[in-house]
PDB file of C-alpha atoms in Angstrom:
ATOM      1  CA  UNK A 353       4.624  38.240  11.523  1.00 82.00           C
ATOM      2  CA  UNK A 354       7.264  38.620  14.488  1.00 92.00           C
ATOM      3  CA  UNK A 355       8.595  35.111  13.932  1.00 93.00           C
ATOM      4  CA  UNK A 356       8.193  35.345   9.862  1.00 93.00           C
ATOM      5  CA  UNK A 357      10.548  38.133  10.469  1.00 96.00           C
ATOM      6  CA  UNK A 358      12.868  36.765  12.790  1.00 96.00           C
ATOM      7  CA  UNK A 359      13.560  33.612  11.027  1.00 94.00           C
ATOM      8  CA  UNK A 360      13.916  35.670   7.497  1.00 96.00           C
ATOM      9  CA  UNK A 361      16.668  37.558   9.730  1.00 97.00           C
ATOM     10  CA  UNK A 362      18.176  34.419  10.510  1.00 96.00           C
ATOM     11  CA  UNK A 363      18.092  32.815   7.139  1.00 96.00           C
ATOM     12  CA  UNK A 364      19.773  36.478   5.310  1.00 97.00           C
ATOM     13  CA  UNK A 365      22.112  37.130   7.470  1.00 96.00           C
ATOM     14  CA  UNK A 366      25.145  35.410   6.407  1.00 96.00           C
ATOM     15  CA  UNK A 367      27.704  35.014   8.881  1.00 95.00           C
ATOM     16  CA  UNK A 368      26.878  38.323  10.606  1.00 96.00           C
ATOM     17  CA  UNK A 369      23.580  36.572  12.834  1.00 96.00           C
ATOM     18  CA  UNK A 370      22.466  39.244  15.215  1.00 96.00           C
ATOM     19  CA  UNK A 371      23.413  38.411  18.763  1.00 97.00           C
ATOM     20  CA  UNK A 372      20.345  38.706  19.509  1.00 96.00           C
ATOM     21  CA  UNK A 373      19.548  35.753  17.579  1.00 97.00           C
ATOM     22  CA  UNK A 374      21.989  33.056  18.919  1.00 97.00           C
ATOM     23  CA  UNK A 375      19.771  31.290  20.652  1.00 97.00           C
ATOM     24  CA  UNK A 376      17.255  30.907  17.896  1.00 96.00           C
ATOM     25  CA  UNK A 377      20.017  29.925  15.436  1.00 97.00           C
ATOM     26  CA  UNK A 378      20.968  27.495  18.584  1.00 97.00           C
ATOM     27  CA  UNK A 379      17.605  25.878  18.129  1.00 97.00           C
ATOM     28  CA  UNK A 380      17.527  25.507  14.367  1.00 97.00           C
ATOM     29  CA  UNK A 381      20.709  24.117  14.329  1.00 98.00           C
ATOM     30  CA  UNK A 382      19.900  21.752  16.906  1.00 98.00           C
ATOM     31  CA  UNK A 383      16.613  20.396  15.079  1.00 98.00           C
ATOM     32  CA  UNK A 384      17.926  20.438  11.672  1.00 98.00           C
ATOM     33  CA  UNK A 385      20.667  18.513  12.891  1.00 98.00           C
ATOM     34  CA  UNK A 386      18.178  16.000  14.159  1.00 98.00           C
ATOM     35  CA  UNK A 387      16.802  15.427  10.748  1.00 98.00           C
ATOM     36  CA  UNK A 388      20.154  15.458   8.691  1.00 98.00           C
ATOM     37  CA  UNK A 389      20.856  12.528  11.020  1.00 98.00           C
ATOM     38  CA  UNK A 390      17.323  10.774  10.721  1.00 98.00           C
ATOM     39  CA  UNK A 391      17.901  11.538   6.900  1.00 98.00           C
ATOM     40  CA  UNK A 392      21.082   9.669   6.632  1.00 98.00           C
ATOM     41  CA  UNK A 393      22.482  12.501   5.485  1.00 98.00           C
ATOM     42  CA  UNK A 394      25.050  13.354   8.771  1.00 98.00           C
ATOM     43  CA  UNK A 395      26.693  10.495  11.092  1.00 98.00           C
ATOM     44  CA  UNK A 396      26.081  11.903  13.990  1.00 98.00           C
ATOM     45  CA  UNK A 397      24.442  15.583  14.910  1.00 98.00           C
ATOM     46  CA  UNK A 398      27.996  17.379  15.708  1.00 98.00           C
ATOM     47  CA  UNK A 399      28.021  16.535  11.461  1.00 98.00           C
ATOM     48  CA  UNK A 400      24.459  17.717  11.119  1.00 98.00           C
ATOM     49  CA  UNK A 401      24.726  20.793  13.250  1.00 98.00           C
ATOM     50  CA  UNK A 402      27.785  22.071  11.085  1.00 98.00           C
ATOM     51  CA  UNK A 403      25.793  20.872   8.005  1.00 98.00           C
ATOM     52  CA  UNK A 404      23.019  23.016   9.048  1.00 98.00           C
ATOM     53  CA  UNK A 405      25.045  25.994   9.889  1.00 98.00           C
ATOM     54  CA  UNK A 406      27.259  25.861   6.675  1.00 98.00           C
ATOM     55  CA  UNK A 407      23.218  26.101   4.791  1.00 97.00           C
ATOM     56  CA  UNK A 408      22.413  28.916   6.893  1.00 97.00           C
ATOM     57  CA  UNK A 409      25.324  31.405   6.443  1.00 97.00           C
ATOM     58  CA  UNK A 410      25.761  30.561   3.141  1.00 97.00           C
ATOM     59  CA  UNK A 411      22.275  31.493   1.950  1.00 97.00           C
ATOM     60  CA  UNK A 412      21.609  28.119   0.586  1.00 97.00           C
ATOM     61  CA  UNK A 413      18.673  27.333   3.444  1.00 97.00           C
ATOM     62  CA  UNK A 414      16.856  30.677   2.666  1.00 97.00           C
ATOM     63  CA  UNK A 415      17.059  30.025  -0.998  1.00 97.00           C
ATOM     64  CA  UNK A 416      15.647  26.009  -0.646  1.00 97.00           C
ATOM     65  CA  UNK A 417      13.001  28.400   1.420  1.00 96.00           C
ATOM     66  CA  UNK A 418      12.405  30.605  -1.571  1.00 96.00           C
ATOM     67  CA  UNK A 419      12.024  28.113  -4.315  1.00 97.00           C
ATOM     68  CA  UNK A 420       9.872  26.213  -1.771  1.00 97.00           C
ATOM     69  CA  UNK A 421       7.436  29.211  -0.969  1.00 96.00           C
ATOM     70  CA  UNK A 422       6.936  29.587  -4.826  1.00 97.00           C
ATOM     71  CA  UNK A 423       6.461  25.807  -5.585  1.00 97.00           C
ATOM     72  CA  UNK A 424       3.748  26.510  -2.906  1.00 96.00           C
ATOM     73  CA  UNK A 425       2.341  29.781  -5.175  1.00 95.00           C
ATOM     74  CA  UNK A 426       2.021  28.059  -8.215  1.00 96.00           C
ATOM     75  CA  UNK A 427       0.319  24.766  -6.968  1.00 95.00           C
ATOM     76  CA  UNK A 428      -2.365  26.460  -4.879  1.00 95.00           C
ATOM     77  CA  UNK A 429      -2.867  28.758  -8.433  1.00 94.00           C
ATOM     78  CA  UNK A 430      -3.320  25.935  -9.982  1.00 92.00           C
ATOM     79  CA  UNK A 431      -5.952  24.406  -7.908  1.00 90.00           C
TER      80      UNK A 431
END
């Protein structure tokens, strides 16, 4: 639950991160610029790692997180 938390933190908290939480955000960026650049989607991981961090203050990575979660819900209700 710790880490659920944690990373929920990190995902909400806009531009105000915790300080407590710069070297988690450190490591998200890092890997998330990994896979913009894998993806095509940066040039290079200086792109990605500003990519990533522009998604994480602005809300839009803990929204893609939401709608993902609830895709989640409705398939296994499904089953």
């Amino acid at each position: 639950m710790e880490n659920a938390e944690t990373f929920k933190t990190l995902l909400t908290s806009g531009e105000n991160i915790p300080e407590k939480l710069v070297p988690v955000l450190n490591f998200v960026l890092m890997n998330a610029s990994a896979l913009l650049v894998v993806a095509g989607i940066a040039k290079d991981y200086v792109e990605g790692a500003n990519l990533a961090r522009e998604s994480v203050t602005s809300g839009k990575a803990w929204r893609a997180l939401e709608i993902f979660r609830d895709a989640g819900k409705r398939a296994a209700e499904a089953l």
